[in-house]
Coordinates of C-alpha atoms and ligand atoms in Angstrom, one line a residue:
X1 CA 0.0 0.0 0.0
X2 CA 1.4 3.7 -1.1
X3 CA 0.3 7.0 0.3
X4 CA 1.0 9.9 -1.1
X5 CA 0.8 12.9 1.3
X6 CA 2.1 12.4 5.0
X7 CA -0.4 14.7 6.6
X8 CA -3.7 14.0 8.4
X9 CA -5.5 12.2 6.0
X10 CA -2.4 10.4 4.4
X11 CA -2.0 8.9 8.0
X12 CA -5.2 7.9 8.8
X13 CA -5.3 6.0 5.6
X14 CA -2.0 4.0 7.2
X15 CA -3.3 4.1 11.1
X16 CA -6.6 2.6 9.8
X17 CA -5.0 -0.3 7.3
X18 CA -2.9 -1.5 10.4
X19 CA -6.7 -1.4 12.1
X20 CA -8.3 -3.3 9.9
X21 CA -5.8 -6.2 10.0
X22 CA -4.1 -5.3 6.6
X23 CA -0.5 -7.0 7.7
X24 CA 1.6 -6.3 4.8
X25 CA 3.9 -3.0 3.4
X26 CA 2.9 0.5 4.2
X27 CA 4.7 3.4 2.4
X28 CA 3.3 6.9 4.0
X29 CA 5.2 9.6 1.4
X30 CA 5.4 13.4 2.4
X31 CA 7.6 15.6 1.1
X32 CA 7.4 18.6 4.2
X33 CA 10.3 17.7 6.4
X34 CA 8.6 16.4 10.0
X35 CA 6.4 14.0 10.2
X36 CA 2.4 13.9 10.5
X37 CA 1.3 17.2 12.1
X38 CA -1.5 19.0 13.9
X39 CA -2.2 21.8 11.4
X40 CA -5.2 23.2 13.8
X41 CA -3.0 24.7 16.0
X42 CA -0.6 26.8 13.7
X43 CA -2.8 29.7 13.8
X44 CA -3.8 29.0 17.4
X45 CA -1.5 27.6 20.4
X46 CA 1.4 28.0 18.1
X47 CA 1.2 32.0 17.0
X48 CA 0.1 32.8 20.6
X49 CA 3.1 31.3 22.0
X50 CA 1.1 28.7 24.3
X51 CA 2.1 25.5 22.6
X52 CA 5.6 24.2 22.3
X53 CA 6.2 22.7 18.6
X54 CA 7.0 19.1 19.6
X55 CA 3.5 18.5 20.8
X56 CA 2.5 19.2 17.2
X57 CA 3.4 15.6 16.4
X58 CA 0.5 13.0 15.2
X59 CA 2.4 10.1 16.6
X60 CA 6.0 9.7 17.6
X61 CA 9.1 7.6 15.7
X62 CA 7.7 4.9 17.4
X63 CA 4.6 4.5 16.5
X64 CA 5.4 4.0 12.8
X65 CA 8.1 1.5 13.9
X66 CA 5.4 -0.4 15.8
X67 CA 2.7 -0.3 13.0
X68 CA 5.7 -1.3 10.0
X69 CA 4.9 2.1 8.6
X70 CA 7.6 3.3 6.0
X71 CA 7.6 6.9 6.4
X72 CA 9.2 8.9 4.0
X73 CA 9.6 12.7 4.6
X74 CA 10.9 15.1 2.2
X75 CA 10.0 12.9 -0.3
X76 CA 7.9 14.4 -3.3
X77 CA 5.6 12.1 -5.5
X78 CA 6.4 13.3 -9.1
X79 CA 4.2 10.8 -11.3
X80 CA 1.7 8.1 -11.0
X81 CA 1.7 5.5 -14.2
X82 CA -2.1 3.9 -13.0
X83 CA -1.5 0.8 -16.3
X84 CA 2.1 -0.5 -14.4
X85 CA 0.5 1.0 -10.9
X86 CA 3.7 2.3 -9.8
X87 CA 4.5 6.0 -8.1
X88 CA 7.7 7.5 -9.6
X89 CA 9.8 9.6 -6.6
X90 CA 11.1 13.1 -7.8
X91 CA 14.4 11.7 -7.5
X92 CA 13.5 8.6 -10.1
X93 CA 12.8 6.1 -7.7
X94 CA 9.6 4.1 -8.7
X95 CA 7.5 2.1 -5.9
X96 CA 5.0 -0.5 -7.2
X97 CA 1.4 -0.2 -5.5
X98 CA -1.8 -2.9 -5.1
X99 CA -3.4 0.4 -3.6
X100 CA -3.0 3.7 -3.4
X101 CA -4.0 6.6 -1.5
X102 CA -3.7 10.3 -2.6
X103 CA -3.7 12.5 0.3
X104 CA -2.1 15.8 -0.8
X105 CA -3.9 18.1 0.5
X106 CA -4.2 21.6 -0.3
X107 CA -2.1 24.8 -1.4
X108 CA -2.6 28.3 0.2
X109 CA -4.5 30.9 -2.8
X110 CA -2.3 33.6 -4.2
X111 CA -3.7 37.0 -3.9
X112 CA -3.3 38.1 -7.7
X113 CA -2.6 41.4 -7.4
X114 CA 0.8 43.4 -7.6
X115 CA 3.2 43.2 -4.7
X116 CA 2.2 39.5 -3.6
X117 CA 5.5 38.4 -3.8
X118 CA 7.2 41.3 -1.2
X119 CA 8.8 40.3 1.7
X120 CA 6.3 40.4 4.6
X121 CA 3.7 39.5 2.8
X122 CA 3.0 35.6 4.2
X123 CA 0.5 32.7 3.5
X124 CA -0.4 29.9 6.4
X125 CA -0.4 26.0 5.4
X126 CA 2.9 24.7 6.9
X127 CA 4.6 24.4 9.8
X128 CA 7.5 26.4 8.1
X129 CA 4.3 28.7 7.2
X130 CA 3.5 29.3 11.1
X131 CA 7.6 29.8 12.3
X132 CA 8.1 32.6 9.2
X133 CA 4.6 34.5 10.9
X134 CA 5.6 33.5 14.5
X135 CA 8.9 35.4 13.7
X136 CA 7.5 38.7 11.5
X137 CA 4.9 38.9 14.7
X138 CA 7.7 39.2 17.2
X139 CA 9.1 42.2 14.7
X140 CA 5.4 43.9 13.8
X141 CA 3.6 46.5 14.7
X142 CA 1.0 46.8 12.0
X143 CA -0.6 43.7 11.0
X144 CA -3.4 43.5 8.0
X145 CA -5.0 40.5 7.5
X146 CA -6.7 39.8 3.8
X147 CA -8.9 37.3 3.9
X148 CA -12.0 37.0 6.7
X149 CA -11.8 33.3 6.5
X150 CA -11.1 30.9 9.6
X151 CA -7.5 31.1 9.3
X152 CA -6.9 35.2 8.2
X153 CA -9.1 35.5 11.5
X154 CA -7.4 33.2 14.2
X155 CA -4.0 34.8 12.6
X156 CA -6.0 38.2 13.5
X157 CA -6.7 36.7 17.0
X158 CA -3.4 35.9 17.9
X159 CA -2.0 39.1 16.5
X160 CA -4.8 41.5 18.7
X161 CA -3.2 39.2 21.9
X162 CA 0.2 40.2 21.3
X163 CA -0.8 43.8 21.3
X164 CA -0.2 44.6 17.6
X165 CA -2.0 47.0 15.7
X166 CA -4.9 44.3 13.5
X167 CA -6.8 45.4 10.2
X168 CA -8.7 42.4 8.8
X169 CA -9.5 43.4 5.0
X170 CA -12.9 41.2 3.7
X171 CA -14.2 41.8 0.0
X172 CA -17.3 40.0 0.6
X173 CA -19.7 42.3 2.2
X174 CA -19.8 39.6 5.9
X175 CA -17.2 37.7 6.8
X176 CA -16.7 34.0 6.8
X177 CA -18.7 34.3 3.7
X178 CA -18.1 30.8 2.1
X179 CA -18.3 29.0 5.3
X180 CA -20.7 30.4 7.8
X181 CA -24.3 32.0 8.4
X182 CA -24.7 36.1 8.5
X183 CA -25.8 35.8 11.8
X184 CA -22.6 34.0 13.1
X185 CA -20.6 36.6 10.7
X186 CA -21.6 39.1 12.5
X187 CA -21.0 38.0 15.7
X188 CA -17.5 37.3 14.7
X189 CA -17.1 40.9 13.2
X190 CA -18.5 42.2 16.7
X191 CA -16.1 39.7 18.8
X192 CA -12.8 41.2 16.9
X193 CA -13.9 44.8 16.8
X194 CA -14.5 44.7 20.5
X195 CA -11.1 43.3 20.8
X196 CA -9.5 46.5 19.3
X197 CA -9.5 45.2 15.5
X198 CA -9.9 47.3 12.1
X199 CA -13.1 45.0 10.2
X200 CA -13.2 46.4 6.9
X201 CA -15.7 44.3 4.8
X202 CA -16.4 45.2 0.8
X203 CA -12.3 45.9 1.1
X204 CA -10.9 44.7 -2.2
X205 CA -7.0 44.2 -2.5
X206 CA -5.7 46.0 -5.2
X207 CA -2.2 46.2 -4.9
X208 CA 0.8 45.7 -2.4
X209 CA 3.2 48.4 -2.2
X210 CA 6.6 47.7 -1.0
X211 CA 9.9 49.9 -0.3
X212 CA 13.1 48.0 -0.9
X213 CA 11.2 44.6 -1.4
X214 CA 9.8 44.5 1.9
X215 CA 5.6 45.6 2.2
X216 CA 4.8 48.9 3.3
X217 CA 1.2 49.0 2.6
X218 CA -2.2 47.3 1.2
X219 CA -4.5 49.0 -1.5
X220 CA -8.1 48.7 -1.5
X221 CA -10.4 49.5 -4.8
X222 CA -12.1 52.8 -2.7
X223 CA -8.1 54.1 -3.3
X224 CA -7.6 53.9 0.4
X225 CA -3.7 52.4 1.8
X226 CA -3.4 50.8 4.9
X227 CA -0.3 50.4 6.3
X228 CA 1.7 47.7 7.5
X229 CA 4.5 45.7 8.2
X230 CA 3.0 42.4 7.7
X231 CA 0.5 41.1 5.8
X232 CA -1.2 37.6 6.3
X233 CA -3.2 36.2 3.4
X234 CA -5.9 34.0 4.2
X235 CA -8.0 33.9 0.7
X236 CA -8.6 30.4 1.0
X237 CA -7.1 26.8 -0.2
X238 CA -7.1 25.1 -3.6
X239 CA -6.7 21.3 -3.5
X240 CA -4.2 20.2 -4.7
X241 CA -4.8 17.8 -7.6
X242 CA -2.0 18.1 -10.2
X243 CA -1.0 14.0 -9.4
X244 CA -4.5 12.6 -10.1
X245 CA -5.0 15.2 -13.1
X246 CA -1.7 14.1 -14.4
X247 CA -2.7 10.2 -14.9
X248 CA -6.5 11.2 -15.9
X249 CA -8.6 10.8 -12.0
X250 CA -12.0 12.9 -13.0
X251 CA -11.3 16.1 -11.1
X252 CA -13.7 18.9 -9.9
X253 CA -12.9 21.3 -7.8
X254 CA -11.3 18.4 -5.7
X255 CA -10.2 14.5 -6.9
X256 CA -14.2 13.4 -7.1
X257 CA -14.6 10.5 -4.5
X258 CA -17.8 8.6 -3.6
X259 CA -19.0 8.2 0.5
X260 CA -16.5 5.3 0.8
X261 CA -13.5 7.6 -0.8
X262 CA -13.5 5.7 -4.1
X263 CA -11.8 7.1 -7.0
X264 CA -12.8 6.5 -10.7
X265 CA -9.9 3.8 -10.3
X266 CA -10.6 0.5 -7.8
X267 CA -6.7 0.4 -6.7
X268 CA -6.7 4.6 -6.0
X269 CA -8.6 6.5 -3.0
X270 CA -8.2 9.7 -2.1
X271 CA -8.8 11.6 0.9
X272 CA -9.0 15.0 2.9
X273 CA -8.7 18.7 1.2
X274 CA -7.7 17.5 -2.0
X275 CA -11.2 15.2 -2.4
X276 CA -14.4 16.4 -3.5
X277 CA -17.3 14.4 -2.8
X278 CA -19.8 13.1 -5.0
X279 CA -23.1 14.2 -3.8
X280 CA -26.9 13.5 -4.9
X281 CA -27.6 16.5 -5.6
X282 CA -24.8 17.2 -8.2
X283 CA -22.3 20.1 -7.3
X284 CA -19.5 18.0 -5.1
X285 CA -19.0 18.7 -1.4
X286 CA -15.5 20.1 -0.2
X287 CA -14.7 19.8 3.0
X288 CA -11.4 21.3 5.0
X289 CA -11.4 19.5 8.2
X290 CA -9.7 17.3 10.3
X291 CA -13.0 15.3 10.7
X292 CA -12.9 14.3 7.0
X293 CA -9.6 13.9 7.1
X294 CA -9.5 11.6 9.8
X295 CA -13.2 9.9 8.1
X296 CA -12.3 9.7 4.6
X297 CA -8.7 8.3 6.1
X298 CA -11.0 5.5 7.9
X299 CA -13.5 4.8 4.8
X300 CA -10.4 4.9 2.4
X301 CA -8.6 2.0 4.1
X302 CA -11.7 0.0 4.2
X303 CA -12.3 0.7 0.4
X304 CA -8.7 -0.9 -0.4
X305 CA -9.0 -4.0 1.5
X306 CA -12.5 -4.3 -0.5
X307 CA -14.6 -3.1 2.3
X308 CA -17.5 -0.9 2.6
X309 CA -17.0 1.8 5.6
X310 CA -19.1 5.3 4.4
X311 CA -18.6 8.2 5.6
X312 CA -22.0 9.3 6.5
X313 CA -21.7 11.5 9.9
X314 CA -22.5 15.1 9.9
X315 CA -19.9 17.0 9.0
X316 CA -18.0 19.0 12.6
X317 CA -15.4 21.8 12.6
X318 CA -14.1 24.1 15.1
X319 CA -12.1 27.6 15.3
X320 CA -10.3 29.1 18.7
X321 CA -10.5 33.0 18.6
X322 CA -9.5 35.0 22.4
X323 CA -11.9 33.8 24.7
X324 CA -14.3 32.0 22.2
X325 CA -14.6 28.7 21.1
X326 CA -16.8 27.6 18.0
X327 CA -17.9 24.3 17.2
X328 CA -20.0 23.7 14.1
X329 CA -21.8 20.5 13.1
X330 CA -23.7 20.0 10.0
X331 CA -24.4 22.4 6.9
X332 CA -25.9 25.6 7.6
X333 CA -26.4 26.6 3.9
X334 CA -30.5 26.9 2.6
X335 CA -31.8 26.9 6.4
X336 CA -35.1 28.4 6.8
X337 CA -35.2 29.2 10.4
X338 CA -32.8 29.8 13.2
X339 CA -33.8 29.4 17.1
X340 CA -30.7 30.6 20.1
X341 CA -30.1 28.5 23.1
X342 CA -28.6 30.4 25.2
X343 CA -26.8 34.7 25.0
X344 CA -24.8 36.3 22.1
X345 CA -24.4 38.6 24.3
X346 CA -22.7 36.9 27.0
X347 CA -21.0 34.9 24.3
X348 CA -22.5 31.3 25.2
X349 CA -25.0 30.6 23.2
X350 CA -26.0 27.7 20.1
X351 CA -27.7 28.8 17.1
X352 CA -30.3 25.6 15.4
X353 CA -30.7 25.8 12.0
X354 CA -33.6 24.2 10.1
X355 CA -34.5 23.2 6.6
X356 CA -38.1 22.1 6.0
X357 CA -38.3 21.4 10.2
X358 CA -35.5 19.3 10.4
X359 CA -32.2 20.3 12.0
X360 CA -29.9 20.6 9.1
X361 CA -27.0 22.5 11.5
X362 CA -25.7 23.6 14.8
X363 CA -23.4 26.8 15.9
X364 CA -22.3 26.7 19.3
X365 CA -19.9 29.3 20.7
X366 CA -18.6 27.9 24.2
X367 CA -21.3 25.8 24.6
X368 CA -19.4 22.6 23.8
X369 CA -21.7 20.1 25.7
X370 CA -24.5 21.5 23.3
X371 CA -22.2 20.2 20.4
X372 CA -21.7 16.4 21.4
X373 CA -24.8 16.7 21.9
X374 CA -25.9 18.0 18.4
X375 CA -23.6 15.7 16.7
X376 CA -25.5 12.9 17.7
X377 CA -28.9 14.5 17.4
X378 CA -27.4 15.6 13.3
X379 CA -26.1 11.3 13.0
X380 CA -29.0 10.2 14.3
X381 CA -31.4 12.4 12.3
X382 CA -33.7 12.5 14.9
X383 CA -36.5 15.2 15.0
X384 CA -36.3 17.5 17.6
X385 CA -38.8 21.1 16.9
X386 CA -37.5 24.8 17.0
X387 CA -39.2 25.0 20.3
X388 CA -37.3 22.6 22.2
X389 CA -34.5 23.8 20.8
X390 CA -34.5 26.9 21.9
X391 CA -35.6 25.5 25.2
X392 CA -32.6 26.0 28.1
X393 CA -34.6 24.0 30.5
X394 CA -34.5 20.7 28.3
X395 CA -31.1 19.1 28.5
X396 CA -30.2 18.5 24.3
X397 CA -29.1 14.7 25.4
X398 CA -32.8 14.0 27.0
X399 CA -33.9 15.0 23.3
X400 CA -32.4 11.7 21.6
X401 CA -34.6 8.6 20.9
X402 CA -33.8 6.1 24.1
X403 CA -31.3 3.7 23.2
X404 CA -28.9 6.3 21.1
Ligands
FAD1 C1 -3.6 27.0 9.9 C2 -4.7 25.9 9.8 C3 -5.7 25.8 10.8 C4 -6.7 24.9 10.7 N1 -7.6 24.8 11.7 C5 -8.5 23.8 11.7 C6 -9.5 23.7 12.7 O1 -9.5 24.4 13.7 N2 -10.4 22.6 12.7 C7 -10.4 21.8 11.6 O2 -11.2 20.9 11.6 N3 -9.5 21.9 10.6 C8 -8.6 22.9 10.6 N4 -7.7 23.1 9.6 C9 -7.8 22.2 8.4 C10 -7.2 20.8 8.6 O3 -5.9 21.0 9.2 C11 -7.1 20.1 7.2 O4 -8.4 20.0 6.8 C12 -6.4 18.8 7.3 O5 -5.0 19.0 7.8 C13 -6.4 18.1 6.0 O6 -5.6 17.0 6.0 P1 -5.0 16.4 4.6 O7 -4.3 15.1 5.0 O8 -6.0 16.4 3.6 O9 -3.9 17.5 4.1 P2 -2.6 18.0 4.8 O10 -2.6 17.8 6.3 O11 -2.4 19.3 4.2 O12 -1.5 17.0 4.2 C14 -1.1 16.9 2.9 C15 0.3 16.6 2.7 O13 0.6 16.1 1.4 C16 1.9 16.6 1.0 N5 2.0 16.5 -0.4 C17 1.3 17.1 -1.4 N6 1.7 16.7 -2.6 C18 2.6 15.8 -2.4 C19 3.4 15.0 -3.3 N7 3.3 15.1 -4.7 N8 4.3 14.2 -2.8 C20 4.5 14.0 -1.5 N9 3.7 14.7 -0.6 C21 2.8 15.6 -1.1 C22 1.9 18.0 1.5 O14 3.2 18.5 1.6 C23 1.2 17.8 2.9 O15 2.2 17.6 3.9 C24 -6.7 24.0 9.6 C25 -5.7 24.1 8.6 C26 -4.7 25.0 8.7 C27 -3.7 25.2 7.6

């Protein structure tokens, strides 16, 4: 068995082979330096300062000398030939596969403007990524952030912490426009204005200006510059599929996958950021999470030992930012109703979406017990109304049928 892509997905695939009772080779390729690695914390623990980067580590040396996992690091996969089923190495080498697993995750956006390429301009993806931001933070003063995503705003977080001056520059007109509800926008675009930062929303990047080859300064289309001695780009991922294009795996958007992380090809799965799933309805779901890393990891290894293991669960995600935790399950996107549990205002609260009457998704912000809750309320489909939702005096877990 070959993976390609030693990140969370890539060794889940290996983790979950070892689980299933497959007994022979495991190659787990990556070409980043270290080993598996959290990526959640980069623009959390690990900007703040609060998290040392040797707890970053999946698993340590030995736990792939235990499980008889090759790991190669540093190692870039240059070519797949699917008619001989082997992987050529960058450096030539070839390995021959009976399965193999593409888990290669995903490549920061570039901001296409002028000036993207200055020095203090910095995208976050890698652990190399995180130190290069860690380090311009210890030296800034001005920080703008482009990009009102997840990441551009825990990077804002962290940055507000240390005291430094914050501008967060959205185009969209809300922020966490791709990936969250208007209502949860703008509590987010409250949380970091009452935390001392600049939210500039319909703020298009237009240029980058720079003196000596280091940024001085971000353009925006109203012809307004605002200044700053870093800027962090957060404008989103694209999945990186150049190795399944290149030997003709249908892509859109993401390597298309079914539930079980099936490719067009029995011997290839794929898994994690680079997939998109095939979906009923026609346009393919993309997830970035750890959850379906982790899941598609578990369905994948199932898939090449000719076993059926779909990855049905609601989807979960979660971001850190100061004092406030968010944990989402399910997908928000064409609810008809929302009912609160709990106080925006004192910044413990769910929001319960609704499609139709049935629970489609669930916000909570420091509520986390409302969240394993929800999660199994979303897996189990089970019917619970607006009004008990919104109920504080009816525990969530005395809402599931008996016997869940
Ligand atoms: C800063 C940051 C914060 C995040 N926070 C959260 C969070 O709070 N909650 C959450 O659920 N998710 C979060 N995510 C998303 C989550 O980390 C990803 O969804 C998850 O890591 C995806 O795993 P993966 O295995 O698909 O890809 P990755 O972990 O990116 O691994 C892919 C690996 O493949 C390697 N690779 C690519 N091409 C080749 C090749 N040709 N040869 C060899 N190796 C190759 C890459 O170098 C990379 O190491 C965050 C991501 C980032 C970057």
């Amino acid at each position: 068995m070959v993976i390609v892509g030693a990140g969370q997905g890539g060794l889940q695939v290996a983790e979950s082979l070892r689980a299933e009772g497959y007994d022979g080779p495991i190659t787990l390729i990556g070409e980043e330096a270290s080993a598996p690695y959290h990526r959640p914390p980069l623009s959390k623990a690990i900007l703040a300062g609060t998290m040392e980067e040797a707890q970053l580590a999946i698993r340590g040396a030995e736990f792939f000398e235990r499980q008889r996992i090759a790991l190669l690091t540093g190692t870039r996969v240059a070519a797949i030939d699917r008619s001989a089923r082997h992987v050529r190495l960058e450096d030539g080498r070839r390995l021959e596969y009976r399965g193999l697993a593409l888990a290669t995750g995903a490549r920061v956006r570039r901001l296409p403007v002028a000036g993207d390429e200055l020095d203090g301009v910095l995208g976050l993806r890698s652990l190399d990524d995180a130190r290069r931001i860690r380090v311009a933070l210890d030296r800034a003063a001005r920080v703008v952030v482009i990009g009102g995503g997840y990441i551009g705003l825990e990077v804002a977080a962290a940055a507000r912490k240390r005291g430094l001056e914050v501008t967060i520059l959205e185009a969209a007109d809300r922020l966490l426009a791709r990936s969250a509800t208007p209502f949860l926008a703008a509590f987010y675009a409250d949380l970091h204005r009452s935390q001392g930062a600049l939210v500039e929303l319909g703020a298009k990047v237009v240029a980058l200006d720079g003196q000596g080859g280091r940024v001085t300064a971000v353009r925006t289309a109203d012809g307004r510059s605002h200044p700053a001695d870093l800027v962090v780009v957060g404008v989103g991922i694209v999945p990186d599929t150049a190795l399944a294009e290149g030997c003709g795996l249908a892509c859109d958007g993401g390597i298309l996958v079914d539930d079980s992380a099936r490719t067009d090809d029995p011997a290839i799965v794929a898994v994690g950021d680079c997939t998109a799933r095939r979906t009923g309805t026609g346009t393919p779901l993309r997830l970035e999470s750890v959850q379906n890393a982790v899941e598609q990891g578990r369905s994948a290894a199932a898939a090449l030992l000719g076993r059926e293991r779909p990855f049905t669960a609601a989807p979960w995600f979660w971001s850190d930012q100061y004092d406030v935790k968010l944990q989402i399950v399910g997908l928000s996107a064409d609810h008809d109703r929302m009912v609160l549990r709990g106080s925006p205002e004192d910044r413990r609260f769910s929001a319960f979406y609704f499609r139709r009457d049935a629970l489609v998704a669930i916000d909570s912000i420091n509520r986390p017990a409302d969240h394993m809750a929800g999660r199994k309320l979303l897996d189990h489909k089970t019917m619970i109304t607006p009004e008990q939702a919104a109920d504080e005096s009816l525990p969530l877990a005395s809402l599931m049928r008996p016997g869940r």
